[in-house]
């Protein structure tokens, strides 16, 4: 159970399975599609993240004895027996991790029996809705930061496990490092750290604190200089660490103004290579506003882990096709007001100009139109007959994101609100 | 490692420990306080949740071989040796779970050595910032819903583990049930479920789907009636299940208008006890707006798990007192712009009128003022010398929340934005 993901599921998926077993429809071949009806308001593009975590979740979606015992009272014995034998044996295609997405992009396509696919609904949506929300916000931040590194420091502002996933998603979207040690351990995300005000306050004087930190961590460390008086602290910091001091961190006040002052002071003290790291409720707009200030790195916390105003993506998981009584695969869609979905198994192509600029998201049922050489097919195989085939390194996803973002029209660099930067065509 | 929480930590806490070990300050007795500087904008009160989870996290904060191996390269050998022996041996007091909180409420007070207390910073903040954000939103929803049950259905919109904690926190704040099966297993949260559009679409006709569901789950089940045409579906639902049909669910459209229509239709069909459950991006405002409609229950998803616009609480964890070189405990506080904290170990009292209405949050350093019989002390012991003493049932927290909320002035029933409903006095 410690490793099973099978209970990260909604009650109704199990009772639907029970009812479908009874009606004889549980084994109908089915195609589910995970997609967004729209982008979060004002956003020009979204970023797919969580693919690797979703594959892990599928692999660990097993009903061992503890899980089955936990479902006593939820479903009947016949259903429990079926669950005991559950292994996902179907196929999954999806947008590769780091890829940009747009309204109606079929980010994930799951084909198997209804029984196998419906049970994965909640855990797949949880992973994609969370991780992609973080990556989508992170991508705007790294875009605004340009060549300056962004460091993820938001663990304390979100659920402790969401924090680990957020550090991973931020790295996919171009963050240089995280403070989260579990993300380092599980995913190889580089970690870094400075020190907290408590460390300075623990010591009898700021000098004592700086000496302790430099003595233990070396002159390359980052000293926090705003516990008492910034100017005095910067002077002390260089006096103690020497001009080789790695960096100073400013965590309060008018960061742009302070960065200019501290830069001048550091330069005056000969610490010309000492970097200035700023933190304090930064988001993509604050980062963009600091572009003209002598800042060397941004530590981002709350706004990163809460998706900068959009903590979830609105991905849904809908049955788009299923086997009929006669054995054919038929498209299906509900007709609910404002919540239509489009039936049928989709293709998805990023149409690009001859110069490689993205022009449209082509989505349709069936096979993609003839490729003129500049299109890029977006659905890649992730699971084949139950076997995970889509694993890759986090660095591969990170590189893909940078490449995918670089293809998008320049309008994405505007941090202002707008529509999707390319149209979705065909649905 | 599967059970250790020690890596749910920021890099800098470990390097601060290393530096403090070197400077000889690591074992200074220290008092950390977890508190909010303010409530989220517009909110009248907050709700403390996550206490039980935080106690679990403290108990499991151990550095086993796998964790120590993961920290290779983060800190030096002397620090790793110290961590290997780490067990929290200090004292913790806090607001009991379900209690209301206000600006500067000392929600948690941790007293131990600096080494022991500083390492818990991130995981404690993660748990409290997340769970209390959910409970604070949930409490407004259950208040707006009055006697009608709220059901938590948001798992798919948040990280898969945050979902479990959200279901737990919502239950503390008065939700009747959740869809999340892991919350049932781990915390005993009651679960419930209806069915999804995919279940209807799986079958050749809506009739087939309804028959399958009623046949398997009984007439008391909840049928989803908005896949095609609501009026036709309600007629079929009652024809198939009989007037004993438990409930119908409406998931789209103008819910108030539809509830009136469906109620009249159900009554006309003799299904006078069949309930109407509505879902579809509900928040506390939408729930309040449906008060005059014949709705019997609210299913709440996205807005619950994202804290209804405030996904995190802004709790911080600050050193407020520590041992000096001479062995005395001295108050400490940083002076950063706009981020002051108040030094010293606090008391916290809910001042109440003779008729039991909350009037103020009294917070100060030292001992509380003489009690006139109507005050309530808010800090209760949670950990004593490393031993967890604050465990209680989730139902106890749930009852406490209802009692604590009932004490607050009636203004909390207004869903409009406002200031904290009682003043914080003394800090």
PDB file of C-alpha atoms in Angstrom, chain A residues 1-3 6-20 22-23 25-26 28-30 32 53 66-67 69-74 76 114 118 121-123 125-127 129-131 152-165 178-186 191-205 208 211-213 215-217 226-229 249 251-253 279-281 302 306 311-319 322-325 332-339 341, chain B residues 1-3 6-20 22-23 25-26 28-30 32 53 66-67 69-74 76 114 118 121-123 125-127 129-131 152-165 178-186 191-205 208 211-213 215-217 226-229 249 251-253 279-281 302 306 311-319 322-325 332-339 341:
ATOM      1  CA  UNK A   1       0.000   0.000   0.000  1.00  0.00           C
ATOM      2  CA  UNK A   2       2.844   2.401   0.760  1.00  0.00           C
ATOM      3  CA  UNK A   3       3.594   2.242  -2.928  1.00  0.00           C
ATOM      4  CA  UNK A   6      -4.876   2.576  -6.392  1.00  0.00           C
ATOM      5  CA  UNK A   7      -6.622   4.403  -3.557  1.00  0.00           C
ATOM      6  CA  UNK A   8      -5.769   7.839  -4.973  1.00  0.00           C
ATOM      7  CA  UNK A   9      -9.072   7.404  -6.697  1.00  0.00           C
ATOM      8  CA  UNK A  10     -12.646   8.586  -6.400  1.00  0.00           C
ATOM      9  CA  UNK A  11     -15.287   6.329  -4.907  1.00  0.00           C
ATOM     10  CA  UNK A  12     -17.467   6.479  -8.020  1.00  0.00           C
ATOM     11  CA  UNK A  13     -14.879   4.954 -10.294  1.00  0.00           C
ATOM     12  CA  UNK A  14     -15.079   1.774  -8.251  1.00  0.00           C
ATOM     13  CA  UNK A  15     -18.875   1.731  -8.121  1.00  0.00           C
ATOM     14  CA  UNK A  16     -19.072   2.453 -11.861  1.00  0.00           C
ATOM     15  CA  UNK A  17     -16.845  -0.542 -12.400  1.00  0.00           C
ATOM     16  CA  UNK A  18     -19.144  -2.669 -10.268  1.00  0.00           C
ATOM     17  CA  UNK A  19     -22.185  -1.568 -12.269  1.00  0.00           C
ATOM     18  CA  UNK A  20     -20.393  -2.055 -15.591  1.00  0.00           C
ATOM     19  CA  UNK A  22     -22.969  -6.322 -13.922  1.00  0.00           C
ATOM     20  CA  UNK A  23     -24.215  -4.868 -17.220  1.00  0.00           C
ATOM     21  CA  UNK A  25     -19.946  -3.403 -20.487  1.00  0.00           C
ATOM     22  CA  UNK A  26     -16.832  -3.316 -18.308  1.00  0.00           C
ATOM     23  CA  UNK A  28     -15.783  -2.694 -23.869  1.00  0.00           C
ATOM     24  CA  UNK A  29     -12.789  -1.218 -25.590  1.00  0.00           C
ATOM     25  CA  UNK A  30     -12.716   2.469 -24.689  1.00  0.00           C
ATOM     26  CA  UNK A  32     -10.426   8.275 -22.870  1.00  0.00           C
ATOM     27  CA  UNK A  53       5.050  10.803 -12.549  1.00  0.00           C
ATOM     28  CA  UNK A  66      -4.286  -3.839   2.085  1.00  0.00           C
ATOM     29  CA  UNK A  67      -5.946  -1.904  -0.718  1.00  0.00           C
ATOM     30  CA  UNK A  69      -9.320  -4.578   2.531  1.00  0.00           C
ATOM     31  CA  UNK A  70      -9.726  -0.805   2.390  1.00  0.00           C
ATOM     32  CA  UNK A  71     -12.388  -1.222  -0.301  1.00  0.00           C
ATOM     33  CA  UNK A  72     -14.527  -3.501   1.799  1.00  0.00           C
ATOM     34  CA  UNK A  73     -17.902  -1.784   1.942  1.00  0.00           C
ATOM     35  CA  UNK A  74     -17.244   0.264  -1.176  1.00  0.00           C
ATOM     36  CA  UNK A  76     -19.006  -6.045  -3.804  1.00  0.00           C
ATOM     37  CA  UNK A 114     -13.475   0.655 -19.824  1.00  0.00           C
ATOM     38  CA  UNK A 118     -11.863   4.501 -15.960  1.00  0.00           C
ATOM     39  CA  UNK A 121      -9.145   8.899 -14.138  1.00  0.00           C
ATOM     40  CA  UNK A 122      -8.505  10.584 -10.816  1.00  0.00           C
ATOM     41  CA  UNK A 123      -4.835   9.865 -10.350  1.00  0.00           C
ATOM     42  CA  UNK A 125      -5.934  14.106 -13.611  1.00  0.00           C
ATOM     43  CA  UNK A 126      -4.354  14.872 -10.243  1.00  0.00           C
ATOM     44  CA  UNK A 127      -0.844  14.482 -11.608  1.00  0.00           C
ATOM     45  CA  UNK A 129      -3.585  19.157 -13.325  1.00  0.00           C
ATOM     46  CA  UNK A 130      -1.055  19.880 -10.619  1.00  0.00           C
ATOM     47  CA  UNK A 131       2.252  19.433 -12.360  1.00  0.00           C
ATOM     48  CA  UNK A 152      12.369  27.166  -6.652  1.00  0.00           C
ATOM     49  CA  UNK A 153      11.851  27.795  -2.914  1.00  0.00           C
ATOM     50  CA  UNK A 154       8.132  27.251  -2.441  1.00  0.00           C
ATOM     51  CA  UNK A 155       7.972  23.924  -0.601  1.00  0.00           C
ATOM     52  CA  UNK A 156       6.681  25.486   2.597  1.00  0.00           C
ATOM     53  CA  UNK A 157       3.707  27.080   0.855  1.00  0.00           C
ATOM     54  CA  UNK A 158       2.117  23.919  -0.490  1.00  0.00           C
ATOM     55  CA  UNK A 159       1.361  20.359   0.561  1.00  0.00           C
ATOM     56  CA  UNK A 160       4.603  18.555   1.401  1.00  0.00           C
ATOM     57  CA  UNK A 161       4.278  16.039  -1.440  1.00  0.00           C
ATOM     58  CA  UNK A 162       2.967  18.596  -3.906  1.00  0.00           C
ATOM     59  CA  UNK A 163       6.147  20.492  -3.065  1.00  0.00           C
ATOM     60  CA  UNK A 164       8.299  17.693  -4.426  1.00  0.00           C
ATOM     61  CA  UNK A 165       6.285  17.505  -7.631  1.00  0.00           C
ATOM     62  CA  UNK A 178      15.167  23.926  -6.012  1.00  0.00           C
ATOM     63  CA  UNK A 179      15.463  24.008  -2.261  1.00  0.00           C
ATOM     64  CA  UNK A 180      13.571  20.709  -1.949  1.00  0.00           C
ATOM     65  CA  UNK A 181      15.742  17.814  -0.816  1.00  0.00           C
ATOM     66  CA  UNK A 182      13.232  15.108  -1.703  1.00  0.00           C
ATOM     67  CA  UNK A 183      13.180  16.402  -5.290  1.00  0.00           C
ATOM     68  CA  UNK A 184      16.945  16.018  -5.328  1.00  0.00           C
ATOM     69  CA  UNK A 185      16.686  12.479  -4.017  1.00  0.00           C
ATOM     70  CA  UNK A 186      13.806  11.248  -6.166  1.00  0.00           C
ATOM     71  CA  UNK A 191      19.276  21.809  -4.850  1.00  0.00           C
ATOM     72  CA  UNK A 192      20.728  24.905  -3.343  1.00  0.00           C
ATOM     73  CA  UNK A 193      20.202  27.020  -0.281  1.00  0.00           C
ATOM     74  CA  UNK A 194      21.188  30.168   1.519  1.00  0.00           C
ATOM     75  CA  UNK A 195      20.193  30.741   5.131  1.00  0.00           C
ATOM     76  CA  UNK A 196      17.208  32.002   7.068  1.00  0.00           C
ATOM     77  CA  UNK A 197      16.728  34.956   9.381  1.00  0.00           C
ATOM     78  CA  UNK A 198      16.549  32.481  12.232  1.00  0.00           C
ATOM     79  CA  UNK A 199      20.190  31.608  11.673  1.00  0.00           C
ATOM     80  CA  UNK A 200      21.261  35.210  12.103  1.00  0.00           C
ATOM     81  CA  UNK A 201      18.977  35.659  15.115  1.00  0.00           C
ATOM     82  CA  UNK A 202      20.323  32.500  16.711  1.00  0.00           C
ATOM     83  CA  UNK A 203      23.719  34.149  17.048  1.00  0.00           C
ATOM     84  CA  UNK A 204      24.569  36.958  19.430  1.00  0.00           C
ATOM     85  CA  UNK A 205      25.571  39.210  16.544  1.00  0.00           C
ATOM     86  CA  UNK A 208      28.905  35.771  14.540  1.00  0.00           C
ATOM     87  CA  UNK A 211      31.440  34.003  10.432  1.00  0.00           C
ATOM     88  CA  UNK A 212      29.750  30.732  11.325  1.00  0.00           C
ATOM     89  CA  UNK A 213      28.254  30.376   7.871  1.00  0.00           C
ATOM     90  CA  UNK A 215      33.516  29.214   8.219  1.00  0.00           C
ATOM     91  CA  UNK A 216      31.396  26.172   7.596  1.00  0.00           C
ATOM     92  CA  UNK A 217      30.194  26.623   4.024  1.00  0.00           C
ATOM     93  CA  UNK A 226      18.308  42.017   5.525  1.00  0.00           C
ATOM     94  CA  UNK A 227      17.840  40.832   9.093  1.00  0.00           C
ATOM     95  CA  UNK A 228      18.817  44.209  10.600  1.00  0.00           C
ATOM     96  CA  UNK A 229      20.369  46.852   8.334  1.00  0.00           C
ATOM     97  CA  UNK A 249      20.266  37.567  -0.573  1.00  0.00           C
ATOM     98  CA  UNK A 251      14.300  39.169   1.056  1.00  0.00           C
ATOM     99  CA  UNK A 252      12.317  42.352   1.740  1.00  0.00           C
ATOM    100  CA  UNK A 253      11.820  45.937   0.701  1.00  0.00           C
ATOM    101  CA  UNK A 279      13.405  36.664  -2.948  1.00  0.00           C
ATOM    102  CA  UNK A 280      10.080  37.894  -1.548  1.00  0.00           C
ATOM    103  CA  UNK A 281       6.788  36.936  -3.167  1.00  0.00           C
ATOM    104  CA  UNK A 302       4.511  30.992  -3.142  1.00  0.00           C
ATOM    105  CA  UNK A 306       0.368  27.978  -6.428  1.00  0.00           C
ATOM    106  CA  UNK A 311      -3.183  26.352  -9.234  1.00  0.00           C
ATOM    107  CA  UNK A 312      -4.920  23.840 -11.489  1.00  0.00           C
ATOM    108  CA  UNK A 313      -5.223  23.432 -15.249  1.00  0.00           C
ATOM    109  CA  UNK A 314      -8.803  22.355 -15.735  1.00  0.00           C
ATOM    110  CA  UNK A 315      -7.833  19.177 -17.547  1.00  0.00           C
ATOM    111  CA  UNK A 316     -10.731  16.727 -17.822  1.00  0.00           C
ATOM    112  CA  UNK A 317     -10.733  13.012 -18.686  1.00  0.00           C
ATOM    113  CA  UNK A 318     -13.539  12.083 -21.019  1.00  0.00           C
ATOM    114  CA  UNK A 319     -14.700   8.964 -22.793  1.00  0.00           C
ATOM    115  CA  UNK A 322     -16.005   2.990 -27.085  1.00  0.00           C
ATOM    116  CA  UNK A 323     -16.886  -0.376 -28.493  1.00  0.00           C
ATOM    117  CA  UNK A 324     -20.511  -0.817 -29.493  1.00  0.00           C
ATOM    118  CA  UNK A 325     -22.601  -3.935 -29.053  1.00  0.00           C
ATOM    119  CA  UNK A 332     -19.299   9.362 -28.026  1.00  0.00           C
ATOM    120  CA  UNK A 333     -19.789  12.767 -26.390  1.00  0.00           C
ATOM    121  CA  UNK A 334     -22.112  14.259 -23.831  1.00  0.00           C
ATOM    122  CA  UNK A 335     -24.272  17.246 -24.642  1.00  0.00           C
ATOM    123  CA  UNK A 336     -24.127  19.084 -21.314  1.00  0.00           C
ATOM    124  CA  UNK A 337     -24.439  22.859 -21.529  1.00  0.00           C
ATOM    125  CA  UNK A 338     -21.045  24.586 -21.765  1.00  0.00           C
ATOM    126  CA  UNK A 339     -19.223  21.347 -21.175  1.00  0.00           C
ATOM    127  CA  UNK A 341     -16.554  17.347 -25.514  1.00  0.00           C
TER     128      UNK A 341
ATOM    129  CA  UNK B   1      12.559   6.308   3.527  1.00  0.00           C
ATOM    130  CA  UNK B   2       9.040   5.463   2.341  1.00  0.00           C
ATOM    131  CA  UNK B   3       7.866   6.647   5.712  1.00  0.00           C
ATOM    132  CA  UNK B   6      13.044  14.110   6.777  1.00  0.00           C
ATOM    133  CA  UNK B   7      13.673  14.955   3.126  1.00  0.00           C
ATOM    134  CA  UNK B   8      10.496  17.055   2.869  1.00  0.00           C
ATOM    135  CA  UNK B   9      12.823  19.816   3.872  1.00  0.00           C
ATOM    136  CA  UNK B  10      14.693  22.715   2.336  1.00  0.00           C
ATOM    137  CA  UNK B  11      18.381  22.432   1.605  1.00  0.00           C
ATOM    138  CA  UNK B  12      19.218  25.460   3.748  1.00  0.00           C
ATOM    139  CA  UNK B  13      17.907  23.958   6.960  1.00  0.00           C
ATOM    140  CA  UNK B  14      20.577  21.292   6.710  1.00  0.00           C
ATOM    141  CA  UNK B  15      23.370  23.710   5.840  1.00  0.00           C
ATOM    142  CA  UNK B  16      22.284  26.049   8.644  1.00  0.00           C
ATOM    143  CA  UNK B  17      22.550  23.116  10.989  1.00  0.00           C
ATOM    144  CA  UNK B  18      26.050  22.390   9.725  1.00  0.00           C
ATOM    145  CA  UNK B  19      27.098  25.998  10.296  1.00  0.00           C
ATOM    146  CA  UNK B  20      25.465  26.129  13.740  1.00  0.00           C
ATOM    147  CA  UNK B  22      30.488  24.597  13.842  1.00  0.00           C
ATOM    148  CA  UNK B  23      29.748  27.814  15.702  1.00  0.00           C
ATOM    149  CA  UNK B  25      25.031  27.407  18.652  1.00  0.00           C
ATOM    150  CA  UNK B  26      23.173  24.353  17.372  1.00  0.00           C
ATOM    151  CA  UNK B  28      20.886  26.689  22.030  1.00  0.00           C
ATOM    152  CA  UNK B  29      17.401  26.394  23.407  1.00  0.00           C
ATOM    153  CA  UNK B  30      15.090  28.026  20.867  1.00  0.00           C
ATOM    154  CA  UNK B  32       9.965  28.993  16.982  1.00  0.00           C
ATOM    155  CA  UNK B  53      -0.809  15.241  10.104  1.00  0.00           C
ATOM    156  CA  UNK B  66      18.578   5.946   2.773  1.00  0.00           C
ATOM    157  CA  UNK B  67      17.929   9.515   3.882  1.00  0.00           C
ATOM    158  CA  UNK B  69      22.790   8.631   1.698  1.00  0.00           C
ATOM    159  CA  UNK B  70      20.562  11.151  -0.061  1.00  0.00           C
ATOM    160  CA  UNK B  71      22.227  13.957   1.888  1.00  0.00           C
ATOM    161  CA  UNK B  72      25.696  13.054   0.762  1.00  0.00           C
ATOM    162  CA  UNK B  73      27.048  16.199  -0.856  1.00  0.00           C
ATOM    163  CA  UNK B  74      24.580  18.458   0.947  1.00  0.00           C
ATOM    164  CA  UNK B  76      29.491  17.259   5.870  1.00  0.00           C
ATOM    165  CA  UNK B 114      17.829  25.155  17.432  1.00  0.00           C
ATOM    166  CA  UNK B 118      14.893  24.441  12.612  1.00  0.00           C
ATOM    167  CA  UNK B 121      10.384  24.295   9.494  1.00  0.00           C
ATOM    168  CA  UNK B 122       9.483  23.239   5.970  1.00  0.00           C
ATOM    169  CA  UNK B 123       7.394  20.184   6.666  1.00  0.00           C
ATOM    170  CA  UNK B 125       4.738  24.924   7.198  1.00  0.00           C
ATOM    171  CA  UNK B 126       3.766  22.703   4.274  1.00  0.00           C
ATOM    172  CA  UNK B 127       1.215  20.812   6.327  1.00  0.00           C
ATOM    173  CA  UNK B 129      -0.243  26.147   4.992  1.00  0.00           C
ATOM    174  CA  UNK B 130      -2.015  23.589   2.850  1.00  0.00           C
ATOM    175  CA  UNK B 131      -4.461  21.986   5.208  1.00  0.00           C
ATOM    176  CA  UNK B 152     -15.726  16.999  -1.345  1.00  0.00           C
ATOM    177  CA  UNK B 153     -15.015  15.903  -4.937  1.00  0.00           C
ATOM    178  CA  UNK B 154     -11.873  17.830  -5.835  1.00  0.00           C
ATOM    179  CA  UNK B 155      -9.192  15.146  -5.827  1.00  0.00           C
ATOM    180  CA  UNK B 156      -8.641  15.357  -9.579  1.00  0.00           C
ATOM    181  CA  UNK B 157      -7.899  19.064  -9.454  1.00  0.00           C
ATOM    182  CA  UNK B 158      -4.923  18.947  -7.103  1.00  0.00           C
ATOM    183  CA  UNK B 159      -1.809  16.891  -6.448  1.00  0.00           C
ATOM    184  CA  UNK B 160      -2.798  13.310  -5.646  1.00  0.00           C
ATOM    185  CA  UNK B 161      -1.480  13.434  -2.078  1.00  0.00           C
ATOM    186  CA  UNK B 162      -2.718  16.968  -1.460  1.00  0.00           C
ATOM    187  CA  UNK B 163      -6.105  15.560  -2.442  1.00  0.00           C
ATOM    188  CA  UNK B 164      -6.080  13.160   0.498  1.00  0.00           C
ATOM    189  CA  UNK B 165      -5.151  15.923   2.918  1.00  0.00           C
ATOM    190  CA  UNK B 178     -15.487  12.988   0.236  1.00  0.00           C
ATOM    191  CA  UNK B 179     -14.989  11.026  -2.942  1.00  0.00           C
ATOM    192  CA  UNK B 180     -11.379  10.226  -2.005  1.00  0.00           C
ATOM    193  CA  UNK B 181     -10.817   6.571  -1.138  1.00  0.00           C
ATOM    194  CA  UNK B 182      -7.386   7.105   0.408  1.00  0.00           C
ATOM    195  CA  UNK B 183      -8.928   9.605   2.841  1.00  0.00           C
ATOM    196  CA  UNK B 184     -11.402   6.913   3.840  1.00  0.00           C
ATOM    197  CA  UNK B 185      -8.612   4.418   4.359  1.00  0.00           C
ATOM    198  CA  UNK B 186      -6.155   6.649   6.193  1.00  0.00           C
ATOM    199  CA  UNK B 191     -16.820   8.478   1.094  1.00  0.00           C
ATOM    200  CA  UNK B 192     -19.617   8.579  -1.387  1.00  0.00           C
ATOM    201  CA  UNK B 193     -20.021   8.679  -5.132  1.00  0.00           C
ATOM    202  CA  UNK B 194     -22.454   8.989  -7.972  1.00  0.00           C
ATOM    203  CA  UNK B 195     -21.387   8.235 -11.529  1.00  0.00           C
ATOM    204  CA  UNK B 196     -19.677   9.998 -14.401  1.00  0.00           C
ATOM    205  CA  UNK B 197     -20.812  10.896 -17.889  1.00  0.00           C
ATOM    206  CA  UNK B 198     -18.453   8.221 -19.163  1.00  0.00           C
ATOM    207  CA  UNK B 199     -20.636   5.576 -17.536  1.00  0.00           C
ATOM    208  CA  UNK B 200     -23.709   6.748 -19.422  1.00  0.00           C
ATOM    209  CA  UNK B 201     -21.731   7.063 -22.651  1.00  0.00           C
ATOM    210  CA  UNK B 202     -20.300   3.571 -22.248  1.00  0.00           C
ATOM    211  CA  UNK B 203     -23.765   2.123 -22.630  1.00  0.00           C
ATOM    212  CA  UNK B 204     -25.775   2.036 -25.849  1.00  0.00           C
ATOM    213  CA  UNK B 205     -28.565   4.052 -24.276  1.00  0.00           C
ATOM    214  CA  UNK B 208     -29.120   0.821 -20.236  1.00  0.00           C
ATOM    215  CA  UNK B 211     -30.602   0.102 -15.353  1.00  0.00           C
ATOM    216  CA  UNK B 212     -27.045  -1.101 -14.879  1.00  0.00           C
ATOM    217  CA  UNK B 213     -26.408   1.361 -12.067  1.00  0.00           C
ATOM    218  CA  UNK B 215     -29.390  -2.969 -10.751  1.00  0.00           C
ATOM    219  CA  UNK B 216     -25.956  -3.015  -9.188  1.00  0.00           C
ATOM    220  CA  UNK B 217     -26.107  -0.237  -6.593  1.00  0.00           C
ATOM    221  CA  UNK B 226     -27.404  15.783 -17.669  1.00  0.00           C
ATOM    222  CA  UNK B 227     -25.576  13.681 -20.235  1.00  0.00           C
ATOM    223  CA  UNK B 228     -28.209  14.273 -22.932  1.00  0.00           C
ATOM    224  CA  UNK B 229     -31.548  15.836 -21.971  1.00  0.00           C
ATOM    225  CA  UNK B 249     -27.107  14.845  -9.929  1.00  0.00           C
ATOM    226  CA  UNK B 251     -23.536  18.934 -13.297  1.00  0.00           C
ATOM    227  CA  UNK B 252     -24.072  21.754 -15.803  1.00  0.00           C
ATOM    228  CA  UNK B 253     -26.308  24.656 -16.748  1.00  0.00           C
ATOM    229  CA  UNK B 279     -22.034  20.016  -8.848  1.00  0.00           C
ATOM    230  CA  UNK B 280     -20.153  22.247 -11.302  1.00  0.00           C
ATOM    231  CA  UNK B 281     -17.476  24.650 -10.145  1.00  0.00           C
ATOM    232  CA  UNK B 302     -11.888  22.718  -7.768  1.00  0.00           C
ATOM    233  CA  UNK B 306      -7.556  25.305  -4.331  1.00  0.00           C
ATOM    234  CA  UNK B 311      -4.466  28.067  -1.874  1.00  0.00           C
ATOM    235  CA  UNK B 312      -2.004  28.845   0.902  1.00  0.00           C
ATOM    236  CA  UNK B 313      -2.264  30.607   4.250  1.00  0.00           C
ATOM    237  CA  UNK B 314       0.935  32.599   4.458  1.00  0.00           C
ATOM    238  CA  UNK B 315       1.962  30.989   7.726  1.00  0.00           C
ATOM    239  CA  UNK B 316       5.620  31.627   8.553  1.00  0.00           C
ATOM    240  CA  UNK B 317       7.901  29.903  11.070  1.00  0.00           C
ATOM    241  CA  UNK B 318      10.081  32.347  12.948  1.00  0.00           C
ATOM    242  CA  UNK B 319      12.612  32.174  15.736  1.00  0.00           C
ATOM    243  CA  UNK B 322      16.635  31.668  22.021  1.00  0.00           C
ATOM    244  CA  UNK B 323      19.213  30.981  24.643  1.00  0.00           C
ATOM    245  CA  UNK B 324      21.914  33.602  24.983  1.00  0.00           C
ATOM    246  CA  UNK B 325      25.577  32.985  25.687  1.00  0.00           C
ATOM    247  CA  UNK B 332      14.615  37.953  19.082  1.00  0.00           C
ATOM    248  CA  UNK B 333      13.037  39.446  15.971  1.00  0.00           C
ATOM    249  CA  UNK B 334      14.246  40.600  12.596  1.00  0.00           C
ATOM    250  CA  UNK B 335      13.663  44.135  11.395  1.00  0.00           C
ATOM    251  CA  UNK B 336      13.023  43.503   7.699  1.00  0.00           C
ATOM    252  CA  UNK B 337      10.698  45.979   6.022  1.00  0.00           C
ATOM    253  CA  UNK B 338       7.045  44.857   6.093  1.00  0.00           C
ATOM    254  CA  UNK B 339       8.002  41.503   7.506  1.00  0.00           C
ATOM    255  CA  UNK B 341       7.842  39.523  13.666  1.00  0.00           C
TER     256      UNK B 341
END
